């Protein structure tokens, strides 16, 4: 969710937008922001101000019956699952956006489309039928089915100086999906240790197929 600044009001506004779209959640997980500790005086003051704002945010969430759970300080591995996903996405976001300057509306639109891509990733097959190509995705948990977008032509090979601002956002989204999906699909492939002998594929089994296009 795009926010205009790092204040408590900006977070609460973003959270209200999230609740309006997804419904009221039960628990919010986050780290403690200890990355500011040990920085210069300005960052330490920002961290202290952030801590004061955090108590206000927690109180607002408690009014809605929402729990906010923090990872232990200096222990990011406690949130390893989502921290790894956030790290991978930020890695590709930096490389796709690069030095491009986006307006707030453009950034919010781009992040919403990235969210749609991530919530369309395959988690597992929906059936054992080899002819059934449908997969369970996070979208099924959010809206009860896959998140379908309007089909659009690929702009991966288009020259940026010939694209409108809207088409540029589409191209950035296509580049990010290409980079991230390649990395994600590699993670889905089982990689047993050398002392484990993997069995050969047999007729009727499900497997990943790499498509160069």
PDB file of C-alpha atoms in Angstrom:
ATOM      1  CA  UNK A   1       0.000   0.000   0.000  1.00  0.00           C
ATOM      2  CA  UNK A   2       1.445   3.368  -0.991  1.00  0.00           C
ATOM      3  CA  UNK A   3       1.597   6.029   1.739  1.00  0.00           C
ATOM      4  CA  UNK A   4       2.537   9.694   1.480  1.00  0.00           C
ATOM      5  CA  UNK A   5       4.752   9.718   4.581  1.00  0.00           C
ATOM      6  CA  UNK A   6       5.967   7.615   7.530  1.00  0.00           C
ATOM      7  CA  UNK A   7       3.497   8.965  10.109  1.00  0.00           C
ATOM      8  CA  UNK A   8       0.927   7.110  12.180  1.00  0.00           C
ATOM      9  CA  UNK A   9      -1.886   8.911  10.346  1.00  0.00           C
ATOM     10  CA  UNK A  10      -0.563   7.699   6.993  1.00  0.00           C
ATOM     11  CA  UNK A  11      -0.408   4.120   8.266  1.00  0.00           C
ATOM     12  CA  UNK A  12      -3.903   4.257   9.744  1.00  0.00           C
ATOM     13  CA  UNK A  13      -5.275   5.650   6.477  1.00  0.00           C
ATOM     14  CA  UNK A  14      -3.575   2.839   4.539  1.00  0.00           C
ATOM     15  CA  UNK A  15      -4.882   0.294   7.029  1.00  0.00           C
ATOM     16  CA  UNK A  16      -8.440   1.603   6.690  1.00  0.00           C
ATOM     17  CA  UNK A  17      -8.152   1.236   2.913  1.00  0.00           C
ATOM     18  CA  UNK A  18      -6.963  -2.332   3.406  1.00  0.00           C
ATOM     19  CA  UNK A  19      -9.894  -3.139   5.715  1.00  0.00           C
ATOM     20  CA  UNK A  20     -12.367  -1.536   3.301  1.00  0.00           C
ATOM     21  CA  UNK A  21     -11.163  -3.844   0.508  1.00  0.00           C
ATOM     22  CA  UNK A  22     -10.330  -7.043   2.399  1.00  0.00           C
ATOM     23  CA  UNK A  23     -12.388  -6.895   5.569  1.00  0.00           C
ATOM     24  CA  UNK A  24     -11.298  -6.631   9.192  1.00  0.00           C
ATOM     25  CA  UNK A  25      -8.260  -8.761  10.018  1.00  0.00           C
ATOM     26  CA  UNK A  26      -7.518 -10.485  13.315  1.00  0.00           C
ATOM     27  CA  UNK A  27      -3.752 -10.045  13.725  1.00  0.00           C
ATOM     28  CA  UNK A  28      -1.079  -7.733  12.291  1.00  0.00           C
ATOM     29  CA  UNK A  29       2.544  -8.911  12.295  1.00  0.00           C
ATOM     30  CA  UNK A  30       5.512  -6.565  11.931  1.00  0.00           C
ATOM     31  CA  UNK A  31       9.096  -6.066  13.041  1.00  0.00           C
ATOM     32  CA  UNK A  32      10.242  -3.609  15.693  1.00  0.00           C
ATOM     33  CA  UNK A  33      12.036  -1.240  13.369  1.00  0.00           C
ATOM     34  CA  UNK A  34      15.357  -1.790  15.134  1.00  0.00           C
ATOM     35  CA  UNK A  35      17.189  -1.008  11.878  1.00  0.00           C
ATOM     36  CA  UNK A  36      17.252   2.599  13.100  1.00  0.00           C
ATOM     37  CA  UNK A  37      19.217   1.680  16.229  1.00  0.00           C
ATOM     38  CA  UNK A  38      22.878   2.612  15.960  1.00  0.00           C
ATOM     39  CA  UNK A  39      22.306   5.135  13.180  1.00  0.00           C
ATOM     40  CA  UNK A  40      23.105   8.822  13.451  1.00  0.00           C
ATOM     41  CA  UNK A  41      21.259  11.266  15.692  1.00  0.00           C
ATOM     42  CA  UNK A  42      18.623  12.174  13.130  1.00  0.00           C
ATOM     43  CA  UNK A  43      17.657   8.556  12.554  1.00  0.00           C
ATOM     44  CA  UNK A  44      17.589   7.852  16.286  1.00  0.00           C
ATOM     45  CA  UNK A  45      15.207  10.766  16.798  1.00  0.00           C
ATOM     46  CA  UNK A  46      13.047   9.445  13.979  1.00  0.00           C
ATOM     47  CA  UNK A  47      13.028   5.993  15.575  1.00  0.00           C
ATOM     48  CA  UNK A  48      12.003   7.430  18.949  1.00  0.00           C
ATOM     49  CA  UNK A  49       9.215   9.433  17.333  1.00  0.00           C
ATOM     50  CA  UNK A  50       8.126   6.294  15.505  1.00  0.00           C
ATOM     51  CA  UNK A  51       7.942   4.417  18.819  1.00  0.00           C
ATOM     52  CA  UNK A  52       5.688   7.105  20.283  1.00  0.00           C
ATOM     53  CA  UNK A  53       3.438   6.929  17.243  1.00  0.00           C
ATOM     54  CA  UNK A  54       3.381   3.119  17.457  1.00  0.00           C
ATOM     55  CA  UNK A  55       1.561   3.219  20.832  1.00  0.00           C
ATOM     56  CA  UNK A  56      -1.128   5.388  19.267  1.00  0.00           C
ATOM     57  CA  UNK A  57      -1.512   3.012  16.331  1.00  0.00           C
ATOM     58  CA  UNK A  58      -1.756  -0.019  18.639  1.00  0.00           C
ATOM     59  CA  UNK A  59      -4.475   1.717  20.654  1.00  0.00           C
ATOM     60  CA  UNK A  60      -6.467   2.440  17.503  1.00  0.00           C
ATOM     61  CA  UNK A  61      -6.177  -1.161  16.345  1.00  0.00           C
ATOM     62  CA  UNK A  62      -7.189  -2.448  19.782  1.00  0.00           C
ATOM     63  CA  UNK A  63     -10.455  -0.515  19.459  1.00  0.00           C
ATOM     64  CA  UNK A  64     -11.305  -2.773  16.510  1.00  0.00           C
ATOM     65  CA  UNK A  65     -10.275  -5.954  18.335  1.00  0.00           C
ATOM     66  CA  UNK A  66      -7.083  -6.307  16.268  1.00  0.00           C
ATOM     67  CA  UNK A  67      -3.882  -7.651  17.790  1.00  0.00           C
ATOM     68  CA  UNK A  68      -0.479  -6.336  16.692  1.00  0.00           C
ATOM     69  CA  UNK A  69       2.368  -8.798  17.202  1.00  0.00           C
ATOM     70  CA  UNK A  70       5.984  -7.666  16.944  1.00  0.00           C
ATOM     71  CA  UNK A  71       8.996  -9.809  16.210  1.00  0.00           C
ATOM     72  CA  UNK A  72      11.593  -9.869  19.015  1.00  0.00           C
ATOM     73  CA  UNK A  73      14.184  -7.089  18.609  1.00  0.00           C
ATOM     74  CA  UNK A  74      17.156  -7.993  16.394  1.00  0.00           C
ATOM     75  CA  UNK A  75      15.450 -11.246  15.361  1.00  0.00           C
ATOM     76  CA  UNK A  76      14.153 -10.783  11.795  1.00  0.00           C
ATOM     77  CA  UNK A  77      14.228 -14.557  11.280  1.00  0.00           C
ATOM     78  CA  UNK A  78      11.049 -14.773  13.401  1.00  0.00           C
ATOM     79  CA  UNK A  79       9.249 -13.284  10.406  1.00  0.00           C
ATOM     80  CA  UNK A  80      11.348 -15.195   7.925  1.00  0.00           C
ATOM     81  CA  UNK A  81       8.459 -16.224   5.689  1.00  0.00           C
ATOM     82  CA  UNK A  82       7.132 -12.764   4.926  1.00  0.00           C
ATOM     83  CA  UNK A  83      10.495 -11.004   5.360  1.00  0.00           C
ATOM     84  CA  UNK A  84      11.933 -13.168   2.571  1.00  0.00           C
ATOM     85  CA  UNK A  85       8.969 -12.383   0.320  1.00  0.00           C
ATOM     86  CA  UNK A  86       9.228  -8.645   1.019  1.00  0.00           C
ATOM     87  CA  UNK A  87      12.990  -8.702   0.426  1.00  0.00           C
ATOM     88  CA  UNK A  88      12.616 -10.477  -2.911  1.00  0.00           C
ATOM     89  CA  UNK A  89       9.899  -8.083  -4.069  1.00  0.00           C
ATOM     90  CA  UNK A  90      11.833  -4.966  -2.998  1.00  0.00           C
ATOM     91  CA  UNK A  91      14.867  -6.317  -4.864  1.00  0.00           C
ATOM     92  CA  UNK A  92      12.912  -6.469  -8.123  1.00  0.00           C
ATOM     93  CA  UNK A  93      11.021  -3.229  -7.482  1.00  0.00           C
ATOM     94  CA  UNK A  94      14.284  -1.289  -7.217  1.00  0.00           C
ATOM     95  CA  UNK A  95      15.575  -2.745 -10.474  1.00  0.00           C
ATOM     96  CA  UNK A  96      12.362  -2.287 -12.410  1.00  0.00           C
ATOM     97  CA  UNK A  97      11.600   1.263 -11.245  1.00  0.00           C
ATOM     98  CA  UNK A  98      15.242   2.364 -11.261  1.00  0.00           C
ATOM     99  CA  UNK A  99      15.520   6.146 -11.647  1.00  0.00           C
ATOM    100  CA  UNK A 100      11.972   6.537 -12.977  1.00  0.00           C
ATOM    101  CA  UNK A 101      10.043   9.253 -11.143  1.00  0.00           C
ATOM    102  CA  UNK A 102       6.440   8.255 -10.497  1.00  0.00           C
ATOM    103  CA  UNK A 103       3.585  10.368  -9.213  1.00  0.00           C
ATOM    104  CA  UNK A 104       1.663   9.175  -6.166  1.00  0.00           C
ATOM    105  CA  UNK A 105      -1.196   7.957  -8.392  1.00  0.00           C
ATOM    106  CA  UNK A 106       1.216   6.094 -10.671  1.00  0.00           C
ATOM    107  CA  UNK A 107       3.005   4.491  -7.726  1.00  0.00           C
ATOM    108  CA  UNK A 108      -0.281   3.458  -6.097  1.00  0.00           C
ATOM    109  CA  UNK A 109      -1.511   1.951  -9.384  1.00  0.00           C
ATOM    110  CA  UNK A 110       1.763   0.122  -9.966  1.00  0.00           C
ATOM    111  CA  UNK A 111       1.778  -1.348  -6.447  1.00  0.00           C
ATOM    112  CA  UNK A 112      -1.861  -2.449  -6.815  1.00  0.00           C
ATOM    113  CA  UNK A 113      -1.002  -4.336 -10.006  1.00  0.00           C
ATOM    114  CA  UNK A 114       2.061  -5.863  -8.336  1.00  0.00           C
ATOM    115  CA  UNK A 115      -0.227  -6.971  -5.489  1.00  0.00           C
ATOM    116  CA  UNK A 116      -2.514  -8.612  -8.040  1.00  0.00           C
ATOM    117  CA  UNK A 117       0.448 -10.457  -9.582  1.00  0.00           C
ATOM    118  CA  UNK A 118       1.620 -11.752  -6.202  1.00  0.00           C
ATOM    119  CA  UNK A 119      -1.877 -12.871  -5.245  1.00  0.00           C
ATOM    120  CA  UNK A 120      -2.103 -14.811  -8.517  1.00  0.00           C
ATOM    121  CA  UNK A 121       0.959 -16.960  -7.867  1.00  0.00           C
ATOM    122  CA  UNK A 122       0.330 -20.732  -7.818  1.00  0.00           C
ATOM    123  CA  UNK A 123       0.509 -22.397  -4.399  1.00  0.00           C
ATOM    124  CA  UNK A 124      -0.486 -25.921  -5.372  1.00  0.00           C
ATOM    125  CA  UNK A 125      -2.683 -27.794  -7.836  1.00  0.00           C
ATOM    126  CA  UNK A 126      -6.415 -27.814  -7.168  1.00  0.00           C
ATOM    127  CA  UNK A 127      -6.818 -31.444  -8.244  1.00  0.00           C
ATOM    128  CA  UNK A 128      -4.845 -34.548  -9.210  1.00  0.00           C
ATOM    129  CA  UNK A 129      -6.210 -34.442 -12.756  1.00  0.00           C
ATOM    130  CA  UNK A 130      -3.270 -33.866 -15.167  1.00  0.00           C
ATOM    131  CA  UNK A 131      -5.669 -32.095 -17.523  1.00  0.00           C
ATOM    132  CA  UNK A 132      -6.703 -29.557 -14.884  1.00  0.00           C
ATOM    133  CA  UNK A 133      -4.313 -26.607 -15.179  1.00  0.00           C
ATOM    134  CA  UNK A 134      -5.960 -24.518 -12.453  1.00  0.00           C
ATOM    135  CA  UNK A 135      -3.963 -23.810  -9.298  1.00  0.00           C
ATOM    136  CA  UNK A 136      -4.739 -22.630  -5.794  1.00  0.00           C
ATOM    137  CA  UNK A 137      -3.625 -19.013  -5.365  1.00  0.00           C
ATOM    138  CA  UNK A 138      -3.756 -16.446  -2.528  1.00  0.00           C
ATOM    139  CA  UNK A 139      -6.600 -14.858  -4.486  1.00  0.00           C
ATOM    140  CA  UNK A 140      -8.798 -17.838  -3.631  1.00  0.00           C
ATOM    141  CA  UNK A 141      -8.458 -16.967   0.077  1.00  0.00           C
ATOM    142  CA  UNK A 142      -9.092 -13.257  -0.547  1.00  0.00           C
ATOM    143  CA  UNK A 143     -12.028 -13.249  -2.964  1.00  0.00           C
ATOM    144  CA  UNK A 144     -12.939 -16.929  -3.228  1.00  0.00           C
ATOM    145  CA  UNK A 145     -11.449 -17.408  -6.696  1.00  0.00           C
ATOM    146  CA  UNK A 146      -8.563 -16.438  -8.974  1.00  0.00           C
ATOM    147  CA  UNK A 147      -7.872 -12.747  -9.538  1.00  0.00           C
ATOM    148  CA  UNK A 148      -8.556 -12.250 -13.237  1.00  0.00           C
ATOM    149  CA  UNK A 149      -7.193  -9.205 -15.058  1.00  0.00           C
ATOM    150  CA  UNK A 150      -8.072  -7.895 -18.491  1.00  0.00           C
ATOM    151  CA  UNK A 151      -5.775  -9.399 -21.155  1.00  0.00           C
ATOM    152  CA  UNK A 152      -3.245  -6.863 -22.419  1.00  0.00           C
ATOM    153  CA  UNK A 153      -0.487  -7.084 -25.039  1.00  0.00           C
ATOM    154  CA  UNK A 154       3.039  -7.483 -23.690  1.00  0.00           C
ATOM    155  CA  UNK A 155       5.154  -4.329 -23.775  1.00  0.00           C
ATOM    156  CA  UNK A 156       8.399  -5.975 -22.670  1.00  0.00           C
ATOM    157  CA  UNK A 157      10.194  -5.240 -25.949  1.00  0.00           C
ATOM    158  CA  UNK A 158       8.648  -1.825 -26.625  1.00  0.00           C
ATOM    159  CA  UNK A 159      10.873   1.266 -26.611  1.00  0.00           C
ATOM    160  CA  UNK A 160      10.248   3.331 -23.494  1.00  0.00           C
ATOM    161  CA  UNK A 161      10.426   6.673 -25.349  1.00  0.00           C
ATOM    162  CA  UNK A 162       7.420   5.646 -27.451  1.00  0.00           C
ATOM    163  CA  UNK A 163       5.213   4.695 -24.522  1.00  0.00           C
ATOM    164  CA  UNK A 164       2.680   6.816 -22.703  1.00  0.00           C
ATOM    165  CA  UNK A 165       2.931   7.067 -18.911  1.00  0.00           C
ATOM    166  CA  UNK A 166       0.210   4.427 -18.562  1.00  0.00           C
ATOM    167  CA  UNK A 167       1.981   2.090 -20.987  1.00  0.00           C
ATOM    168  CA  UNK A 168       5.236   2.664 -19.099  1.00  0.00           C
ATOM    169  CA  UNK A 169       3.559   1.382 -15.922  1.00  0.00           C
ATOM    170  CA  UNK A 170       2.353  -1.664 -17.854  1.00  0.00           C
ATOM    171  CA  UNK A 171       5.880  -2.320 -19.105  1.00  0.00           C
ATOM    172  CA  UNK A 172       7.305  -2.004 -15.584  1.00  0.00           C
ATOM    173  CA  UNK A 173       4.687  -4.451 -14.310  1.00  0.00           C
ATOM    174  CA  UNK A 174       5.522  -6.921 -17.099  1.00  0.00           C
ATOM    175  CA  UNK A 175       9.244  -6.672 -16.330  1.00  0.00           C
ATOM    176  CA  UNK A 176       8.641  -7.209 -12.612  1.00  0.00           C
ATOM    177  CA  UNK A 177       6.386 -10.221 -13.224  1.00  0.00           C
ATOM    178  CA  UNK A 178       8.951 -11.724 -15.591  1.00  0.00           C
ATOM    179  CA  UNK A 179      11.780 -11.321 -13.054  1.00  0.00           C
ATOM    180  CA  UNK A 180       9.826 -12.393  -9.989  1.00  0.00           C
ATOM    181  CA  UNK A 181       7.980 -15.331 -11.575  1.00  0.00           C
ATOM    182  CA  UNK A 182      11.257 -16.764 -12.866  1.00  0.00           C
ATOM    183  CA  UNK A 183      12.692 -16.651  -9.338  1.00  0.00           C
ATOM    184  CA  UNK A 184       9.487 -17.964  -7.742  1.00  0.00           C
ATOM    185  CA  UNK A 185       9.120 -20.920 -10.121  1.00  0.00           C
ATOM    186  CA  UNK A 186      12.683 -21.974  -9.330  1.00  0.00           C
ATOM    187  CA  UNK A 187      11.759 -22.105  -5.642  1.00  0.00           C
ATOM    188  CA  UNK A 188       8.854 -24.440  -6.382  1.00  0.00           C
ATOM    189  CA  UNK A 189      11.155 -27.071  -7.899  1.00  0.00           C
ATOM    190  CA  UNK A 190      12.191 -29.644  -5.233  1.00  0.00           C
ATOM    191  CA  UNK A 191      15.936 -29.828  -4.633  1.00  0.00           C
ATOM    192  CA  UNK A 192      16.646 -32.882  -2.466  1.00  0.00           C
ATOM    193  CA  UNK A 193      20.015 -33.368  -0.814  1.00  0.00           C
ATOM    194  CA  UNK A 194      22.612 -35.389  -2.672  1.00  0.00           C
ATOM    195  CA  UNK A 195      22.026 -38.428  -0.447  1.00  0.00           C
ATOM    196  CA  UNK A 196      18.372 -38.593  -1.499  1.00  0.00           C
ATOM    197  CA  UNK A 197      17.617 -40.289  -4.806  1.00  0.00           C
ATOM    198  CA  UNK A 198      14.659 -38.568  -6.519  1.00  0.00           C
ATOM    199  CA  UNK A 199      12.250 -40.813  -8.383  1.00  0.00           C
ATOM    200  CA  UNK A 200      11.661 -40.480 -12.105  1.00  0.00           C
ATOM    201  CA  UNK A 201       8.506 -38.846 -13.404  1.00  0.00           C
ATOM    202  CA  UNK A 202       5.680 -41.223 -14.168  1.00  0.00           C
ATOM    203  CA  UNK A 203       2.533 -40.905 -16.226  1.00  0.00           C
ATOM    204  CA  UNK A 204      -0.228 -39.095 -14.351  1.00  0.00           C
ATOM    205  CA  UNK A 205       2.094 -37.066 -12.079  1.00  0.00           C
ATOM    206  CA  UNK A 206       2.016 -33.273 -11.878  1.00  0.00           C
ATOM    207  CA  UNK A 207       5.185 -31.380 -12.751  1.00  0.00           C
ATOM    208  CA  UNK A 208       6.391 -27.872 -13.532  1.00  0.00           C
ATOM    209  CA  UNK A 209       6.872 -27.053 -17.217  1.00  0.00           C
ATOM    210  CA  UNK A 210       9.112 -24.142 -18.182  1.00  0.00           C
ATOM    211  CA  UNK A 211       7.717 -21.967 -20.950  1.00  0.00           C
ATOM    212  CA  UNK A 212      10.285 -19.720 -22.623  1.00  0.00           C
ATOM    213  CA  UNK A 213       7.584 -17.384 -23.912  1.00  0.00           C
TER     214      UNK A 213
END
